[in-house]
Tab-separated table of C-alpha atoms and ligand atoms in Angstrom:
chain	number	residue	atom	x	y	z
Z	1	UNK	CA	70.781	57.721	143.712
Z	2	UNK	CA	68.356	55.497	142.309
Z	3	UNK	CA	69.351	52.687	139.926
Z	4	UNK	CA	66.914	54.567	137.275
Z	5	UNK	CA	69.150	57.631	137.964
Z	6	UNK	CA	72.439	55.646	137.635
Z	7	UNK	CA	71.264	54.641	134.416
Z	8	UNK	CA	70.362	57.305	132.942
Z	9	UNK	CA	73.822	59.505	134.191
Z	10	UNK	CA	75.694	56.775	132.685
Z	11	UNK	CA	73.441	56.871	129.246
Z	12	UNK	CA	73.411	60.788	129.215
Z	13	UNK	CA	77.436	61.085	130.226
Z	14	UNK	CA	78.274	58.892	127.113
Z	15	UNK	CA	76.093	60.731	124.696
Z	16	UNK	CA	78.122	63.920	125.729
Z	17	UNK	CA	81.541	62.394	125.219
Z	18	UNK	CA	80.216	60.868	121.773
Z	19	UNK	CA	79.315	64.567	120.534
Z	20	UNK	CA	81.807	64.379	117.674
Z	21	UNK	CA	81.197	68.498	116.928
Z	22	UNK	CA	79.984	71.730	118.144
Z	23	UNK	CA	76.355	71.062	116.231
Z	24	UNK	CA	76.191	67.282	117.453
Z	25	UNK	CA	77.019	68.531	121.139
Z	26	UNK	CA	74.349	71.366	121.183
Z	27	UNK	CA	71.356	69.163	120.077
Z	28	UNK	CA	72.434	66.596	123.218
Z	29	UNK	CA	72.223	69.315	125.264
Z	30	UNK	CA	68.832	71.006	124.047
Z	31	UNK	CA	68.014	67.015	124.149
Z	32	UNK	CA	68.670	66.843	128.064
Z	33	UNK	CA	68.526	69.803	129.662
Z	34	UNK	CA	66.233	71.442	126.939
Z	35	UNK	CA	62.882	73.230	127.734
Z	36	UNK	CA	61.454	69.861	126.360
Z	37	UNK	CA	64.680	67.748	127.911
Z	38	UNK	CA	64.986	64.834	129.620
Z	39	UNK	CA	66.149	66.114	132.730
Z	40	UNK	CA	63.491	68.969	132.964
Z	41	UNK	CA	60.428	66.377	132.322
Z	42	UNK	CA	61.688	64.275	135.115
Z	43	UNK	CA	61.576	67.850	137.576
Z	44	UNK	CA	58.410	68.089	135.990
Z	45	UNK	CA	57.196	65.270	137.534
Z	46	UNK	CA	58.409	65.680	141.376
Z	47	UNK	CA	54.999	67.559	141.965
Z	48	UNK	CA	53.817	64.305	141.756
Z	49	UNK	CA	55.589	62.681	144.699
Z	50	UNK	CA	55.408	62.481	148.087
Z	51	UNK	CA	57.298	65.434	150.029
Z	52	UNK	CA	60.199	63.013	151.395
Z	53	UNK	CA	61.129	61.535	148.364
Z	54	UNK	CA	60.368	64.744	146.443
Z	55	UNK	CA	63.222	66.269	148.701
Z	56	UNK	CA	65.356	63.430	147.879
Z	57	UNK	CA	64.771	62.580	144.010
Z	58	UNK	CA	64.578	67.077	143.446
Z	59	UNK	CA	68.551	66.952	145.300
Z	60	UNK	CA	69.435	64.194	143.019
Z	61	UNK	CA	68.418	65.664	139.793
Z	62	UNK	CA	70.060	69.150	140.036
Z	63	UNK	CA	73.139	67.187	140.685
Z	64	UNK	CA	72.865	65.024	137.847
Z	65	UNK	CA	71.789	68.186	135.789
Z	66	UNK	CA	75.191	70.547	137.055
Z	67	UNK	CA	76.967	66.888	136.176
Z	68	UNK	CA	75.840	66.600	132.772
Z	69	UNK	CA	75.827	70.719	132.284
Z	70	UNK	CA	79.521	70.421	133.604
Z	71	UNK	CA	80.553	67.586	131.241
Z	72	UNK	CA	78.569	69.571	128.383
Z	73	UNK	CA	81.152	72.145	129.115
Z	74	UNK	CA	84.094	70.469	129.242
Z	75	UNK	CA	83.317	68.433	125.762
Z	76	UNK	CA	82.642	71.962	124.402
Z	77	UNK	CA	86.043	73.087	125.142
Z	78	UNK	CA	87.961	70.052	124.147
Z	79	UNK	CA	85.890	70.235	120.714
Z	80	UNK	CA	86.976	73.741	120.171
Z	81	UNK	CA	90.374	72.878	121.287
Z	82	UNK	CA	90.267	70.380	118.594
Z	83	UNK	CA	88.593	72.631	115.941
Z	84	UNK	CA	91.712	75.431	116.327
Z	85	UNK	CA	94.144	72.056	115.780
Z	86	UNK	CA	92.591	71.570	112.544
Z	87	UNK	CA	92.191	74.937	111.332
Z	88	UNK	CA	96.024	75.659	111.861
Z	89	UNK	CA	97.035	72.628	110.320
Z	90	UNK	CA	94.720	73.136	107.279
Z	91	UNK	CA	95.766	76.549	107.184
Z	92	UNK	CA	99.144	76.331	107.639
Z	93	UNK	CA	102.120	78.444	105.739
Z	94	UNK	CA	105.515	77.485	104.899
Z	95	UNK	CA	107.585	80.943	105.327
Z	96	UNK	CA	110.262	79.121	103.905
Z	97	UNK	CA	107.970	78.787	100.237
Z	98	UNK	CA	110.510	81.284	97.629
Z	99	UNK	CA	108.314	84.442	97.275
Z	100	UNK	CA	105.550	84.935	94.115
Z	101	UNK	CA	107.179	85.933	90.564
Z	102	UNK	CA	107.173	89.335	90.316
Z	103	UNK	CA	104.473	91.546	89.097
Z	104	UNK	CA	104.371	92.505	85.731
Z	105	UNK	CA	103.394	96.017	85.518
Z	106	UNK	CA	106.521	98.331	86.006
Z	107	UNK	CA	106.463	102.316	86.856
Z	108	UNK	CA	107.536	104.284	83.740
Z	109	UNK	CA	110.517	106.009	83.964
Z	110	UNK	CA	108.684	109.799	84.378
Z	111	UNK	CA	106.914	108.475	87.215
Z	112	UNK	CA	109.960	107.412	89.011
Z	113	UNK	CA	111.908	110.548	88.413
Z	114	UNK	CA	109.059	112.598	89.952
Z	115	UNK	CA	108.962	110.080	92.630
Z	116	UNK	CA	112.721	111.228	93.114
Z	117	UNK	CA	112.150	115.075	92.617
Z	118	UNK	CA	109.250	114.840	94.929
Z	119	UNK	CA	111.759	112.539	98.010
Z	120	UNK	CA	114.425	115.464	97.427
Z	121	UNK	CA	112.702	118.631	97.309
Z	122	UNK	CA	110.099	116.870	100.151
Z	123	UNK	CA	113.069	116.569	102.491
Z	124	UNK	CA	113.836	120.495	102.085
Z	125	UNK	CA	110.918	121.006	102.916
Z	126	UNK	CA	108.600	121.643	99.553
Z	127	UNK	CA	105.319	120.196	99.264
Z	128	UNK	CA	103.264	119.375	96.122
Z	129	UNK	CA	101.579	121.708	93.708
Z	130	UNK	CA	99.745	121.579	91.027
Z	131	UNK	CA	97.417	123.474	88.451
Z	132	UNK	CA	95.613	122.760	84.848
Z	133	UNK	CA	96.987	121.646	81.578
Z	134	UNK	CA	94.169	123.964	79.999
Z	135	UNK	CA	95.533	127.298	80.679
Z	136	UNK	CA	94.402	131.092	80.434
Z	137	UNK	CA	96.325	133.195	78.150
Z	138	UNK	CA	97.336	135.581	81.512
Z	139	UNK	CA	98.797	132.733	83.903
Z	140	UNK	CA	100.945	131.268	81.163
Z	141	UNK	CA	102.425	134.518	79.621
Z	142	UNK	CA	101.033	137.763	81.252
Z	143	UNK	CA	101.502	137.245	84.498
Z	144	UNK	CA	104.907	135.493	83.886
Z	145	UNK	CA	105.975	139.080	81.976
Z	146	UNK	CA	106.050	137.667	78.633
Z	147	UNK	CA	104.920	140.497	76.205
Z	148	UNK	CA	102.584	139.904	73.492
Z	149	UNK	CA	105.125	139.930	71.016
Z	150	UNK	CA	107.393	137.318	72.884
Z	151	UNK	CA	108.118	134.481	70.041
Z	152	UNK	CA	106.934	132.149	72.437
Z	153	UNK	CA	103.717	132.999	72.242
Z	154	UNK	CA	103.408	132.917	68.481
Z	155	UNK	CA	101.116	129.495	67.232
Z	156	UNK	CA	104.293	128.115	66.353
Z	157	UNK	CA	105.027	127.166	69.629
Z	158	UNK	CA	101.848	127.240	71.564
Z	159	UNK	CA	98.906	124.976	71.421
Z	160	UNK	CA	95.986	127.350	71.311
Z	161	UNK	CA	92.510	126.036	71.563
Z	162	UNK	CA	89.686	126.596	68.915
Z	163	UNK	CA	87.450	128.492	71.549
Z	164	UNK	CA	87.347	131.588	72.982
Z	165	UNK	CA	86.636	132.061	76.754
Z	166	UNK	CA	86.419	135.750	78.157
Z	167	UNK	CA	87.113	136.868	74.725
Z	168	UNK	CA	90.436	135.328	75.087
Z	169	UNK	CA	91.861	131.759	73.441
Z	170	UNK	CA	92.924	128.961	76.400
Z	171	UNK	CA	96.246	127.460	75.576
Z	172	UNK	CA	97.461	124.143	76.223
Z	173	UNK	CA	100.446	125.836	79.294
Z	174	UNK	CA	103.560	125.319	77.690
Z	175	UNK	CA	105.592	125.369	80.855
Z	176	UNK	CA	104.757	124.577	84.489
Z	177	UNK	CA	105.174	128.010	85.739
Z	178	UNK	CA	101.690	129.184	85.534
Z	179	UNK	CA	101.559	127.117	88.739
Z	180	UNK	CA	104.116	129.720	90.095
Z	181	UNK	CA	101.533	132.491	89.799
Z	182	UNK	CA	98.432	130.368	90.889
Z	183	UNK	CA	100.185	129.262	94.086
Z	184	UNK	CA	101.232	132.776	94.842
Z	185	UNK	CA	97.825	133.742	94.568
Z	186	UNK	CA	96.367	131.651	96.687
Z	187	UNK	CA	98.976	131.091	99.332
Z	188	UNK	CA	99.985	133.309	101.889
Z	189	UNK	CA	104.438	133.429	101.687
Z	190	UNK	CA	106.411	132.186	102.949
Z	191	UNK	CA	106.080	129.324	100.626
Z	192	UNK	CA	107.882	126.350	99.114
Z	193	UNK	CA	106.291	124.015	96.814
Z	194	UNK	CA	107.607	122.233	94.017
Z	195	UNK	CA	104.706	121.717	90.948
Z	196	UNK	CA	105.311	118.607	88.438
Z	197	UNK	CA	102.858	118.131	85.342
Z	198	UNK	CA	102.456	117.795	81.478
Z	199	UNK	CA	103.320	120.546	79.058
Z	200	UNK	CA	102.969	120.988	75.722
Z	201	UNK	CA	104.693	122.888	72.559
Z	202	UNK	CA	104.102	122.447	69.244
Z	203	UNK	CA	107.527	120.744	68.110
Z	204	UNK	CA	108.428	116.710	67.550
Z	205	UNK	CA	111.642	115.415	66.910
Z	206	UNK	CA	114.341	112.918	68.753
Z	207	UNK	CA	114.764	115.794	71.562
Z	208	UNK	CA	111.574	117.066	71.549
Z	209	UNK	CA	107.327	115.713	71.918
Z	210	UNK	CA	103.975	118.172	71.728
Z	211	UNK	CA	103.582	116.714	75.224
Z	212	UNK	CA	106.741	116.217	77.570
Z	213	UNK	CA	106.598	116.621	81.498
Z	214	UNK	CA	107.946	119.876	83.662
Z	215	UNK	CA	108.832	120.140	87.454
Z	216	UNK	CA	108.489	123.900	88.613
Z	217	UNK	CA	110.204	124.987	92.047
Z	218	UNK	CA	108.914	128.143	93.496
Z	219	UNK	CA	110.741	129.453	97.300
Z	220	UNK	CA	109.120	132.974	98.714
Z	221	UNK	CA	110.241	134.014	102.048
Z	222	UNK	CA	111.687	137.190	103.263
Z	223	UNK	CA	115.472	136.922	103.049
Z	224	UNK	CA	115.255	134.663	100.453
Z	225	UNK	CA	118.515	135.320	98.361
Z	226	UNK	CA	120.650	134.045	95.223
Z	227	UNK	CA	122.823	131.729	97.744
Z	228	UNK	CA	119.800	129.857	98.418
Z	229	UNK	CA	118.766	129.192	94.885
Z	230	UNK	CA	122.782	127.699	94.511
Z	231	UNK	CA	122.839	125.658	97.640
Z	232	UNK	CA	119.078	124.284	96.825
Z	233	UNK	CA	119.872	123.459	92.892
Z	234	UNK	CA	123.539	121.965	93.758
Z	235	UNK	CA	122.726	119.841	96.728
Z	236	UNK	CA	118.951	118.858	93.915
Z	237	UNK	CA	121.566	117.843	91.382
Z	238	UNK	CA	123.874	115.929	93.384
Z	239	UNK	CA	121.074	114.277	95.530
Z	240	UNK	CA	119.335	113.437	91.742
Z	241	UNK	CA	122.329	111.941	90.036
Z	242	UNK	CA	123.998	110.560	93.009
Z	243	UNK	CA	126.963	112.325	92.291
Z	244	UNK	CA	128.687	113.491	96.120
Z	245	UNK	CA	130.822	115.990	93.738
Z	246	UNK	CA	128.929	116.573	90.926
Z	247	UNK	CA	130.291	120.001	89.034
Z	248	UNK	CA	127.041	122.145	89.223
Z	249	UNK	CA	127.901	125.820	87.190
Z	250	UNK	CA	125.284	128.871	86.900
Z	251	UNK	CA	125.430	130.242	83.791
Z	252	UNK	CA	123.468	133.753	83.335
Z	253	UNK	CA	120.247	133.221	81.294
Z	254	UNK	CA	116.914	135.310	80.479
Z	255	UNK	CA	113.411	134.403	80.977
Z	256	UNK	CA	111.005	137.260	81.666
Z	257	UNK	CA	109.694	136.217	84.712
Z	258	UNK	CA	113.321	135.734	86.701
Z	259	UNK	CA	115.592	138.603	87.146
Z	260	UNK	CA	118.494	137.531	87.423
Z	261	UNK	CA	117.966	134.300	85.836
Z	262	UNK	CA	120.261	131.259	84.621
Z	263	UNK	CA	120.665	128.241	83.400
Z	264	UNK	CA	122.126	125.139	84.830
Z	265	UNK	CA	124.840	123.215	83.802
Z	266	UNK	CA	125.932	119.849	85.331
Z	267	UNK	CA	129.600	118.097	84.622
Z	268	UNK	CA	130.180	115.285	82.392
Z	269	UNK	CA	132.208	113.513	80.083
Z	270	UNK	CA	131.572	112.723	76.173
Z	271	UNK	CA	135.312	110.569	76.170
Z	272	UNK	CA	134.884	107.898	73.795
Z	273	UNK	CA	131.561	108.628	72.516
Z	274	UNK	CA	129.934	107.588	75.433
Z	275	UNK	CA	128.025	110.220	78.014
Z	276	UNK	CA	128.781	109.801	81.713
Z	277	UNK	CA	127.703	112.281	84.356
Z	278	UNK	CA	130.183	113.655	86.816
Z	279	UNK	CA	133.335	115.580	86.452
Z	280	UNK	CA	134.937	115.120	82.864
Z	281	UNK	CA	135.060	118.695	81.696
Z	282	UNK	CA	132.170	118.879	79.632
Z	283	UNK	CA	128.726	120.885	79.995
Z	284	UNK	CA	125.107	119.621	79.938
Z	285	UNK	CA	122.698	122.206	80.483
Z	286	UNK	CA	119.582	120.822	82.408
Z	287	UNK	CA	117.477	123.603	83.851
Z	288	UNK	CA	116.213	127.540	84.404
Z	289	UNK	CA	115.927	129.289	86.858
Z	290	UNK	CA	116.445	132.638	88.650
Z	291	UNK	CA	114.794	135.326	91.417
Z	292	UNK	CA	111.055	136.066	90.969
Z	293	UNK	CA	110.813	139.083	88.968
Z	294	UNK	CA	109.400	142.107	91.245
Z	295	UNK	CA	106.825	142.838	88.674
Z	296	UNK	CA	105.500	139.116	88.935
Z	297	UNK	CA	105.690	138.942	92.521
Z	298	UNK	CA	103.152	142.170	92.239
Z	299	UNK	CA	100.920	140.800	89.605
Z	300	UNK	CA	100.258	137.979	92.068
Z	301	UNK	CA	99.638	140.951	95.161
Z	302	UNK	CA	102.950	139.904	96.743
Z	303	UNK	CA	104.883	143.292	97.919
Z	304	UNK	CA	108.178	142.880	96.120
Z	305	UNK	CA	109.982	145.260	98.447
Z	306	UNK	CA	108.824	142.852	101.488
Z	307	UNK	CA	109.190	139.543	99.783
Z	308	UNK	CA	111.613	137.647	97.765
Z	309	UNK	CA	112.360	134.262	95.997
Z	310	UNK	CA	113.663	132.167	93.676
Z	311	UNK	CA	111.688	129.784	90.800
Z	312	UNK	CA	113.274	127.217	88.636
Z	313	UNK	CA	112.110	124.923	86.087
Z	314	UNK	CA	113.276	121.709	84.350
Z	315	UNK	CA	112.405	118.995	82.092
Z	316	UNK	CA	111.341	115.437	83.787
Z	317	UNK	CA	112.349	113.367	80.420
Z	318	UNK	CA	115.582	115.196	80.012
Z	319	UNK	CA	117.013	114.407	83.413
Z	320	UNK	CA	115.408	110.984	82.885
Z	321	UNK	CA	117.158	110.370	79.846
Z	322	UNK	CA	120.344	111.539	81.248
Z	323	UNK	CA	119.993	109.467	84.711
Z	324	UNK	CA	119.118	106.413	83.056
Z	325	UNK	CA	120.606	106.061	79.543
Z	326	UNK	CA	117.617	106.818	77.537
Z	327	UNK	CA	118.702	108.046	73.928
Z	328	UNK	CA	115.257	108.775	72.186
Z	329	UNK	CA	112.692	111.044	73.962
Z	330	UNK	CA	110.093	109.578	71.711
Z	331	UNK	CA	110.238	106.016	73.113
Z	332	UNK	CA	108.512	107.361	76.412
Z	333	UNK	CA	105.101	108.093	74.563
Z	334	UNK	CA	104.872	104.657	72.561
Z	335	UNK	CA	103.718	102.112	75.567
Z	336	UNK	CA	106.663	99.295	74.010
Z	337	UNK	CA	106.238	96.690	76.577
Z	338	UNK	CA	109.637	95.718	75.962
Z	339	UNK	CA	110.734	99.387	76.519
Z	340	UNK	CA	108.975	98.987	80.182
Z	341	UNK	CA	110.424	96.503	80.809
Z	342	UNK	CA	114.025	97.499	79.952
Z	343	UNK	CA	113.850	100.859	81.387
Z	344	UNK	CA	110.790	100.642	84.107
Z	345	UNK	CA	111.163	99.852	87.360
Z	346	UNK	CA	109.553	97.550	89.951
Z	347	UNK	CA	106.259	99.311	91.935
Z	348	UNK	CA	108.042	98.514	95.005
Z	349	UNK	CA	111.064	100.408	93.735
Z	350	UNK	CA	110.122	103.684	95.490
Z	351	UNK	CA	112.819	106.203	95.855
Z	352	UNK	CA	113.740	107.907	98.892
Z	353	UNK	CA	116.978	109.780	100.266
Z	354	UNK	CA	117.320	106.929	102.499
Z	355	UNK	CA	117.062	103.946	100.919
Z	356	UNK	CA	118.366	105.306	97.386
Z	357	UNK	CA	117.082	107.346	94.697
Z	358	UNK	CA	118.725	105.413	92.023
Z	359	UNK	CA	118.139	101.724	90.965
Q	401	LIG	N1	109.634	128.100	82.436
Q	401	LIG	C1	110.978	128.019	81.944
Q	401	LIG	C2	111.016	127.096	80.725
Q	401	LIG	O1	110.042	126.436	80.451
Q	401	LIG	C3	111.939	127.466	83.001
Q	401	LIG	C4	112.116	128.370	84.163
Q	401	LIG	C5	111.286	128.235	85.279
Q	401	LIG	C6	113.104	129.348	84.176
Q	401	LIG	C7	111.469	129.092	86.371
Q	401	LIG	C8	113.294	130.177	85.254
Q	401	LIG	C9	112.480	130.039	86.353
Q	401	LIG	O2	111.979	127.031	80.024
């Protein structure tokens, strides 16, 4: 190698190892080995010499060039080696930091407990249903076997709007269990859904709001019997109110649209002024329900002589208030951040069988 050459290795080999970043590194290499590089105007100019030393100066430049290309590479990697260094140090996290303050926002007590009904009754296998707040006259009381003349559908009770569709006046549903009849409608049996919403009846005092929150159950199968309504409702209350031997008793009932029907009572005790669920030889009645009538089963085209089942129907707040110690229904509608806060619960709260339904 010429002394020219060593020079210029030696000049090029230092400007590679002084490349202090990526950028700085590429322009020394578009500087050298560049279309317009020093290298490549040097090959330029073997044409010029004489075929010996062409042979010999041609050799010595492609080595110099895979030298300095090599070197270029190597710098490249120890500058990105470098780069990642800096990055995780800058970016660094201390695991061992105590975790954020907790949100603020906290899930109101109705949308917990149909959290819960929703874990429980998913794990017997019911899914979700669900149908409008705006309701026809039919799916809320015809179809359901109410009669016309049935107190509960007297404007007392029932919301009824100011317009008229098909001649007849919508109605705010004042139960969930027009979902009973549009599910049966449009589902082929067997089926098993459960159908949670807003309902609304025109009374307002400590126990009761226009607008207060329903959970329907609805089971259609073939063999479907009265056993199965128990054993689903008991093992529902006990699951609910964590209670392993929570008194559960069936006391017969009417509603139109069940037949048998019943109510549900749960055990407590009232000792001392002070109401705790669980055995204590008291009553609290917390839900309806009973076996699909035969006539609504056929006003939905289900063949009642093929076809059985079971519906209940219960009130969200109510079990709410009972599960958590809420004494006045009316609290739930006023948005008290304070009352949130007390009686809310953390988003990340969310209930299941297995890691616990209560807080
Ligand atoms: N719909 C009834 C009510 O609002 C409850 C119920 C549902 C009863 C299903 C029996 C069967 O009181």
């Amino acid at each position: 190698m010429s002394d020219d050459l060593k020079g210029l290795r030696r000049e090029l080999l230092a400007g590679v190892s002084a490349a202090s970043d990526l950028a700085g590194l590429e322009q020394v290499r578009v500087d050298v080995l560049g279309r317009k590089g020093r290298i490549t105007d040097l090959m330029k100019g073997l044409g010029a010499l004489a075929p010996e030393a062409r042979r010999e100066q041609g050799q010595a430049l492609n080595r110099l060039k895979d030298e300095v290309a090599g070197a270029i590479e190597g710098r490249k990697a120890e500058l990105g080696r470098a780069e990642l260094d800096r990055r995780l140090a800058s970016e660094r996290i201390d695991v061992t930091l105590p975790v954020r303050p907790e949100t603020e926002g906290r899930i109101h007590p109705v949308s917990q407990t149909i959290d819960e009904l929703v874990a429980i009754f998913g794990a017997m296998g019911f899914s979700v249903a669900e149908g409008p707040d705006i309701e026809d006259d039919w799916y809320n009381f015809g179809a359901l076997n109410i009669p016309p003349e049935h107190p509960a559908r007297q404007e007392m009770d029932t919301f009824y709007l100011d317009t008229e569709v098909d001649g007849r006046r919508p109605v705010l549903r004042t139960h969930t269990s027009p979902v009973q009849i549009r599910t049966m409608q449009n589902v082929k049996p067997p089926i098993r859904i459960i159908a949670p919403g807003r309902t609304y009846r025109s009374d307002s005092d400590a126990t009761h709001s226009p607008m207060f929150h329903q959970v329907e159950g609805l089971a259609i199968g073939e063999k479907i019997h009265m056993g199965h309504l128990k054993g689903c409702l008991i093992e529902f209350c006990r699951a609910f109110f964590d209670v392993a031997d929570l008194p559960v008793r069936f006391r017969a009932s009417y509603f139109p649209f069940v037949e048998p029907g019943a109510e549900v009572d749960i055990g407590c005790s009232r000792a001392g002024g002070e109401l705790k669920i669980g055995a204590g030889g008291d009553w609290l009645e917390i839900l309806g329900c009973g076996m699909v009538h035969p006539k609504v089963l056929a006003n939905c085209g289900i063949d009642p002589e093929r076809w059985q089942g079971f519906a209940f129907g219960m009130g969200i707040e109510r079990i709410a208030m009972l599960k958590y110690g809420i004494p006045d229904l009316r609290t739930f509608y006023e948005s008290d951040m304070r009352w949130l806060r007390h009686y809310g619960f953390a988003p990340l709260d969310v209930p299941s069988l297995t890691g616990g339904l209560a807080r």
